[in-house]
Every structure is written in structure tokens, then in C-alpha cells.
Short mmCIF file of C-alpha atoms in Angstrom, two decimals:
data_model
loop_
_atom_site.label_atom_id
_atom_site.label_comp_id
_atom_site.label_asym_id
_atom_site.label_seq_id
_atom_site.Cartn_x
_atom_site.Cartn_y
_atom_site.Cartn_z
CA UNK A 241 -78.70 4.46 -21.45
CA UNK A 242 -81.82 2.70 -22.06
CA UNK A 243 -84.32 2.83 -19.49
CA UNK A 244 -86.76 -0.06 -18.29
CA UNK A 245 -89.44 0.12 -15.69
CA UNK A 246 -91.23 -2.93 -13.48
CA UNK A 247 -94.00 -2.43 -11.53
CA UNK A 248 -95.55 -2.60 -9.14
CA UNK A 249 -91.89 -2.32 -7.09
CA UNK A 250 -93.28 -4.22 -4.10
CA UNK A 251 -96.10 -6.59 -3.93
CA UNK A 252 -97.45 -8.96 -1.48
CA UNK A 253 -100.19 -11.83 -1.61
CA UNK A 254 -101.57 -14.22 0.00
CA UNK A 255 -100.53 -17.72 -0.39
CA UNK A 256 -102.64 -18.99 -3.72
CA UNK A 257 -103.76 -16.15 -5.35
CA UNK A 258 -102.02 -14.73 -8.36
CA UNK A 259 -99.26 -12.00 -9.21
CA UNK A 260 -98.42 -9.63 -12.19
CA UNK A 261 -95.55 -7.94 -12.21
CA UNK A 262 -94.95 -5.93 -15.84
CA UNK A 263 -91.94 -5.19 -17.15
CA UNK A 264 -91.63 -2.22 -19.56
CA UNK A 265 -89.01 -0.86 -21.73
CA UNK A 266 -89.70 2.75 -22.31
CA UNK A 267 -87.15 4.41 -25.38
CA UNK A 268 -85.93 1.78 -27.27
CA UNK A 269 -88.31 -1.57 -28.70
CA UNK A 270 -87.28 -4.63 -27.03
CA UNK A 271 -86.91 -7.69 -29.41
CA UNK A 272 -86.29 -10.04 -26.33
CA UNK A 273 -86.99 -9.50 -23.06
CA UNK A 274 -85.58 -11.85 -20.09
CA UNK A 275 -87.07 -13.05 -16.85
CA UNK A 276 -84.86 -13.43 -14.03
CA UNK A 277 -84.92 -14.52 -9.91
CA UNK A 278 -82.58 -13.46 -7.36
CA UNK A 279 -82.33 -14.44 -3.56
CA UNK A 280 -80.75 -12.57 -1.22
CA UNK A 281 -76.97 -11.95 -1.25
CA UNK A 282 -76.73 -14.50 -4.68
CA UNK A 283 -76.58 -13.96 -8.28
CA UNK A 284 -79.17 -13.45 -11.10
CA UNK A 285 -81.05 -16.96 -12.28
CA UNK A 286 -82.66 -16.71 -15.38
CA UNK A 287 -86.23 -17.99 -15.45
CA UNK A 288 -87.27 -17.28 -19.14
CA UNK A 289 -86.70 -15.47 -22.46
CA UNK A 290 -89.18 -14.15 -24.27
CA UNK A 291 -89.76 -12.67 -28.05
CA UNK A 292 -92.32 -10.33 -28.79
CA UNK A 293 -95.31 -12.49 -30.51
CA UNK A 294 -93.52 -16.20 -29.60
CA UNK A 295 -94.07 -18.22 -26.85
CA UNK A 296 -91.27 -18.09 -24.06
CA UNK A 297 -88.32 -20.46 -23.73
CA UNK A 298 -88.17 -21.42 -20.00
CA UNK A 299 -85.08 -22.47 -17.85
CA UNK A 300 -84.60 -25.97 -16.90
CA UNK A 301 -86.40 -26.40 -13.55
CA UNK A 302 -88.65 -23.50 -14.59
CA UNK A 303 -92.58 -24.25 -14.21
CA UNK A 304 -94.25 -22.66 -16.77
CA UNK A 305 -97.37 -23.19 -15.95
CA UNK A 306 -96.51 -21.54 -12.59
CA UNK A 307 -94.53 -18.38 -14.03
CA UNK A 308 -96.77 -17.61 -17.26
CA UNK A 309 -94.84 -14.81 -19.09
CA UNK A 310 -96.44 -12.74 -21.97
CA UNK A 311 -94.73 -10.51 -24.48
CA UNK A 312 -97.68 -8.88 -26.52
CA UNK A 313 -95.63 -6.20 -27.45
CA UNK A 314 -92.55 -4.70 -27.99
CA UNK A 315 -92.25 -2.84 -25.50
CA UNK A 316 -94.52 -4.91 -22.70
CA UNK A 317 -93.75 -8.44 -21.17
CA UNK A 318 -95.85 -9.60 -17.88
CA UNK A 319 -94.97 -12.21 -15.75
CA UNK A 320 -97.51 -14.10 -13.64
CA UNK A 321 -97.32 -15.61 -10.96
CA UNK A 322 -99.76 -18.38 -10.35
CA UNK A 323 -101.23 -19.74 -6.91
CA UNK A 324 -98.66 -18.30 -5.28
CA UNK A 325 -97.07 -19.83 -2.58
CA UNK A 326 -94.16 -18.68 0.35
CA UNK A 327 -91.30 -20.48 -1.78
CA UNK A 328 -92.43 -18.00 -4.14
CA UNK A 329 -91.30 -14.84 -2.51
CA UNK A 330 -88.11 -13.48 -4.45
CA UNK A 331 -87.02 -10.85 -6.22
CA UNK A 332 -87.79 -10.96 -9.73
CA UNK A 333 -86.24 -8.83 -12.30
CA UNK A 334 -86.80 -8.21 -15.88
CA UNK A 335 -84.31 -7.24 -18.38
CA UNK A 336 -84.79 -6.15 -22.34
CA UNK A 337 -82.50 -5.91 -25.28
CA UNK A 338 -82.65 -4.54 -28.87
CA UNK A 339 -80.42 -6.00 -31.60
CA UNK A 340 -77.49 -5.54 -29.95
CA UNK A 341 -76.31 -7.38 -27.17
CA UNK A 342 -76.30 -5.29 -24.01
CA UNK A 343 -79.02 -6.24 -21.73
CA UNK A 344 -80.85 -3.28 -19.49
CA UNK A 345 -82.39 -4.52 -16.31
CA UNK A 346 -85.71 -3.05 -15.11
CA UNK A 347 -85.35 -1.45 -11.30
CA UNK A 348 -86.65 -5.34 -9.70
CA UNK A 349 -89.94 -6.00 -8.02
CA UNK A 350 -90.07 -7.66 -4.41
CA UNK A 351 -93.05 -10.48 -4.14
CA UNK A 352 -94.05 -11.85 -0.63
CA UNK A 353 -96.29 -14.31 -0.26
CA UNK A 354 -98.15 -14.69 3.12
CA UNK B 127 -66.27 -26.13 -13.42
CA UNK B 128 -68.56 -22.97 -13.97
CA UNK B 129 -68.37 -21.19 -17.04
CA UNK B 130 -67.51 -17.85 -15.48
CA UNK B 131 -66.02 -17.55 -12.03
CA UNK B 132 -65.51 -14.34 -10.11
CA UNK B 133 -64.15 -13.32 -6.71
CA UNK B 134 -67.38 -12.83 -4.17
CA UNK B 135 -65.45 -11.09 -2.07
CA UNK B 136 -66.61 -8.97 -0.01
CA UNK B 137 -63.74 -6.29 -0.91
CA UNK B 138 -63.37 -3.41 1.27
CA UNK B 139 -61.34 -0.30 0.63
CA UNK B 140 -60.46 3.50 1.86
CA UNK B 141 -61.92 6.38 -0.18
CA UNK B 142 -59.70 7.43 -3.39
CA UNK B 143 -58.05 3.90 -3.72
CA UNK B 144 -58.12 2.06 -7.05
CA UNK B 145 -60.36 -1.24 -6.96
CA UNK B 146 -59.94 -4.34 -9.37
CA UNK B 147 -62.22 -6.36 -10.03
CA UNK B 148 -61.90 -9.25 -12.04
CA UNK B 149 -63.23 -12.62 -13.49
CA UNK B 150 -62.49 -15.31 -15.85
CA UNK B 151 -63.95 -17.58 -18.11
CA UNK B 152 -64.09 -20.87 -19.62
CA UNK B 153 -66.50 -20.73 -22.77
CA UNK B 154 -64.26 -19.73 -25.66
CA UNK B 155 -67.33 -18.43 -27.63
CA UNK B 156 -67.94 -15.77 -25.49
CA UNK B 157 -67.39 -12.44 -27.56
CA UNK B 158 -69.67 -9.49 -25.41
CA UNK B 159 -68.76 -8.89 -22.38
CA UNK B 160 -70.57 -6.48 -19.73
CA UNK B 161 -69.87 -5.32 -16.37
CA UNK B 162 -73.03 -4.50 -14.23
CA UNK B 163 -73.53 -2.44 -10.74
CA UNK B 164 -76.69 -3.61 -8.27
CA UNK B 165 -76.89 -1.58 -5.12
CA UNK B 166 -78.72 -3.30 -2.53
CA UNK B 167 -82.64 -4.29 -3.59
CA UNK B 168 -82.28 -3.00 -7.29
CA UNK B 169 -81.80 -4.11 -10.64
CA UNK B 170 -78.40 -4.44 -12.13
CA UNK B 171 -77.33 -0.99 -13.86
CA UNK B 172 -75.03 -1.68 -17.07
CA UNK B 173 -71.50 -0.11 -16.40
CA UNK B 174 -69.55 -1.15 -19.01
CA UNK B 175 -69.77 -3.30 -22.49
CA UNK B 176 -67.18 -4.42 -24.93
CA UNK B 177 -66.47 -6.62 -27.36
CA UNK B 178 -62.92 -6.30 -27.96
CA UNK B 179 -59.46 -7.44 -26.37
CA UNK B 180 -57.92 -4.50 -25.08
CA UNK B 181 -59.08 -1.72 -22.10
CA UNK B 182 -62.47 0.64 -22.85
CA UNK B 183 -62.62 3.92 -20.35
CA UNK B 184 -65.44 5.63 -19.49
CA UNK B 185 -64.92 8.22 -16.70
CA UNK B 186 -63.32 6.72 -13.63
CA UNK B 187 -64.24 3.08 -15.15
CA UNK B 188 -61.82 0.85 -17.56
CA UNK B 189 -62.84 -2.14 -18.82
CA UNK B 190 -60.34 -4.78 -19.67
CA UNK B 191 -60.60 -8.02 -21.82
CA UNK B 192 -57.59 -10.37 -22.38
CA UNK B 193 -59.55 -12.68 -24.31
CA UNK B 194 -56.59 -14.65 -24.86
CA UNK B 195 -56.17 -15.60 -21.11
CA UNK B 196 -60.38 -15.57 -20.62
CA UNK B 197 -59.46 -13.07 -18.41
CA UNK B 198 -61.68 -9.99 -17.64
CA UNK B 199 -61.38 -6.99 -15.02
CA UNK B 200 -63.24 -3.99 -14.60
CA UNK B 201 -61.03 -1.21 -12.63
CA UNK B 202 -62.26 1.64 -10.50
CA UNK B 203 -60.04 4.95 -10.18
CA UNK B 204 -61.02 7.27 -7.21
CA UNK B 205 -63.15 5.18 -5.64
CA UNK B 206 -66.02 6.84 -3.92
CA UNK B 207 -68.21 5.51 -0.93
CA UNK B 208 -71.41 5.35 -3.61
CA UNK B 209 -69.58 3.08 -5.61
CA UNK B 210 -70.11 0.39 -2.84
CA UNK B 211 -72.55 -1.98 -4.70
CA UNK B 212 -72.57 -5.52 -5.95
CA UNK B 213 -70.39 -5.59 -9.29
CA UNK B 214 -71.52 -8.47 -11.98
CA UNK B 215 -69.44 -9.70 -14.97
CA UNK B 216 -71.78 -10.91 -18.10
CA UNK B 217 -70.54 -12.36 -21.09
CA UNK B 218 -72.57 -13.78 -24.06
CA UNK B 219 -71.66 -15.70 -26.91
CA UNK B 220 -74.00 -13.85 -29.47
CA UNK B 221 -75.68 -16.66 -30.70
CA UNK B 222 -77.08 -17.84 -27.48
CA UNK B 223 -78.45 -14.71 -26.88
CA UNK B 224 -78.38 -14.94 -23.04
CA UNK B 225 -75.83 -13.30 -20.12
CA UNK B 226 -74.15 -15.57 -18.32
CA UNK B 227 -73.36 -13.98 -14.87
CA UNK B 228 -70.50 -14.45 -12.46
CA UNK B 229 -71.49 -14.52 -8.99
CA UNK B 230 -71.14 -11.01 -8.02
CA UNK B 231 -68.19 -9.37 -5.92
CA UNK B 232 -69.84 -7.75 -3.26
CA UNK B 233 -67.36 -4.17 -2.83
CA UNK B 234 -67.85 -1.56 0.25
CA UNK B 235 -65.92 1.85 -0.14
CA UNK B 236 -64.96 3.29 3.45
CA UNK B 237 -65.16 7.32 4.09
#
């Protein structure tokens, strides 16, 4: 199957500095790529879609000034996150998708915020 | 009323047994549906996709759509204890574009 990376894996940060976290897809090109937060023991949330080139359509609730996503490629899309803060700390996961409509997740990246 | 609902669980079972695992769904337009394994701290690993009533195998996995019932199930033959891992339905409509996710039955495969 398709494979997609995230990195770093693990990150933490003190409370209000900023976080990157890229999410890569590495054999196929991903026409939209998703943003998604999980807490522990509870399903995915979606945060954002993005499409390579366009500006991302963020979930109500979502602050996109806070969680600035950029898909400059189409095989790259970053999500930052600004002034971090303890609420912040999550697991965020990316996922990508060609055409078709199967969605492959990247391996999740663990933020803590101190 | 959620769109999709699915057992949580937790399910436990001996070694070798057959699991079911199953959800259902209220969105007509629905067309794709996917079934998705997340072991503990990593991303969800597609299992299974279809698009079709009827049952897709692959291996010791069979996927099963009823769409006339909004009924999905994804069965496990020969269990194994590495099989123990979060299981996710998805379904998408197509022209949405976006999963929406049942909440995950958590399933643990005793030795």
C-alpha cells in the first residue's frame, strides 16, 4: 500500500513557542491531504483538508490561525502549531489520498507542550 | 443520532477464534467504505476498502457491506494475538471527499 511518513514522531515545547510537524507521502502524489487530532482511547477528529496550491478548509471549532497548515506540494503538507499551549498536546495525524478514495494515514506525531 | 455508530467494545477473545466486527450507518450517500487497524500510539493502517454490497477477502480478512441494511462488518478468521489493535470503520460519500469514522472497537486477542 501507499506509504506516508510524519515527522518528527515525538516533539515537545514549551508553552508559546511554535511546532511543525510535516507530513509526507512518499510513492504516490497526494491531491488532498487531511489533518487530524486524536486523544487518548477516542476516535480520529478531523482538523483540516488541504489541496496542493489552495488554501485549507478547516473544521468547525478549528482555529486557523492557531493550526496553520501548508500544502506547497504534492507530496508535502506542514502543520504548525502556533504559541503552543498544554491544551495543545495531542496526537496529530496526517493522512493523504490520490484520486481515489482510500485515505493512508502517516505513522502520527505526539506534541507535548510544557 | 451519529452518522456511523460502532460497538467500542472492548472485545476480548482466545487465539484462533473468529472476531466480528461490525457497524452501521445512517447517511444513505455513503458509497466507499474502509476498515482501518491503529495499534496503540500509531496511525491508522488501511485493512480493507470496498465499494460494493457483497463480502471482499483478503487473507484472513472479509469485508462485508449490506448496503441495503447500512450495515457493515469486517470479520477476522484465525485470530492472532497481533491482531489486538483498535479497528475503525470509514465510509465516504465521494463527493464530500472526507472519512467519516466510527468510534473505534477496541479488540484484545488472548494467547
Amino acid at each position: 500500500g501507499a506509504v506516508v511518513s510524519q515527522h518528527p514522531s515525538w516533539v515537545i515545547c514549551k508553552s508559546g513557542t511554535s511546532v511543525k510537524i510535516e507530513c509526507r507521502s512518499l510513492d504516490f502524489q497526494a491531491t488532498t491531504m487531511f489533518w487530524y487530532r486524536q486523544f487518548p482511547k477516542q476516535s480520529l477528529m478531523l482538523m483540516a483538508t488541504s489541496n496542493e496550491g489552495s488554501k485549507a478548509t478547516y473544521e468547525q471549532g478549528v482555529e486557523k490561525d492557531k493550526f496553520l497548515i501548508n500544502h506547497a506540494s504534492l507530496t508535502l503538507s506542514t502543520l504548525t502549531v502556533t504559541s503552543a499551549h498544554p491544551e495543545d498536546s495531542s496526537f496529530y495525524i496526517c493522512s493523504a489520498r490520490e484520486e481515489t478514495y482510500e485515505q493512508y494515514f502517516g505513522p502520527g506525531t505526539r506534541l507535548t507542550v510544557t | 443520532q451519529k452518522e456511523v455508530e460502532q460497538d467500542p467494545g472492548p472485545l476480548s477473545v482466545p487465539e484462533g477464534a473468529i472476531v466480528s466486527l461490525n457497524c452501521t450507518y445512517s447517511n444513505s450517500a455513503f458509497q466507499y467504505f474502509m476498515w482501518y487497524r491503529q495499534y496503540s500510539r500509531k496511525g491508522p493502517e488501511l485493512l480493507m476498502y470496498t465499494y460494493s454490497s457483497g463480502n471482499k477477502e483478503d487473507g484472513r480478512f472479509t469485508a462485508q457491506v449490506d448496503k441495503s441494511s447500512k450495515y457493515i462488518s469486517l470479520f477476522i478468521r484465525d485470530s492472532q494475538p497481533s491482531d489486538s489493535a483498535t479497528y475503525l470503520c470509514a465510509m465516504d460519500s465521494g463527493s464530500a471527499r472526507q472519512l467519516t469514522f466510527g468510534s473505534g472497537t477496541q479488540l484484545t486477542v488472548l494467547p
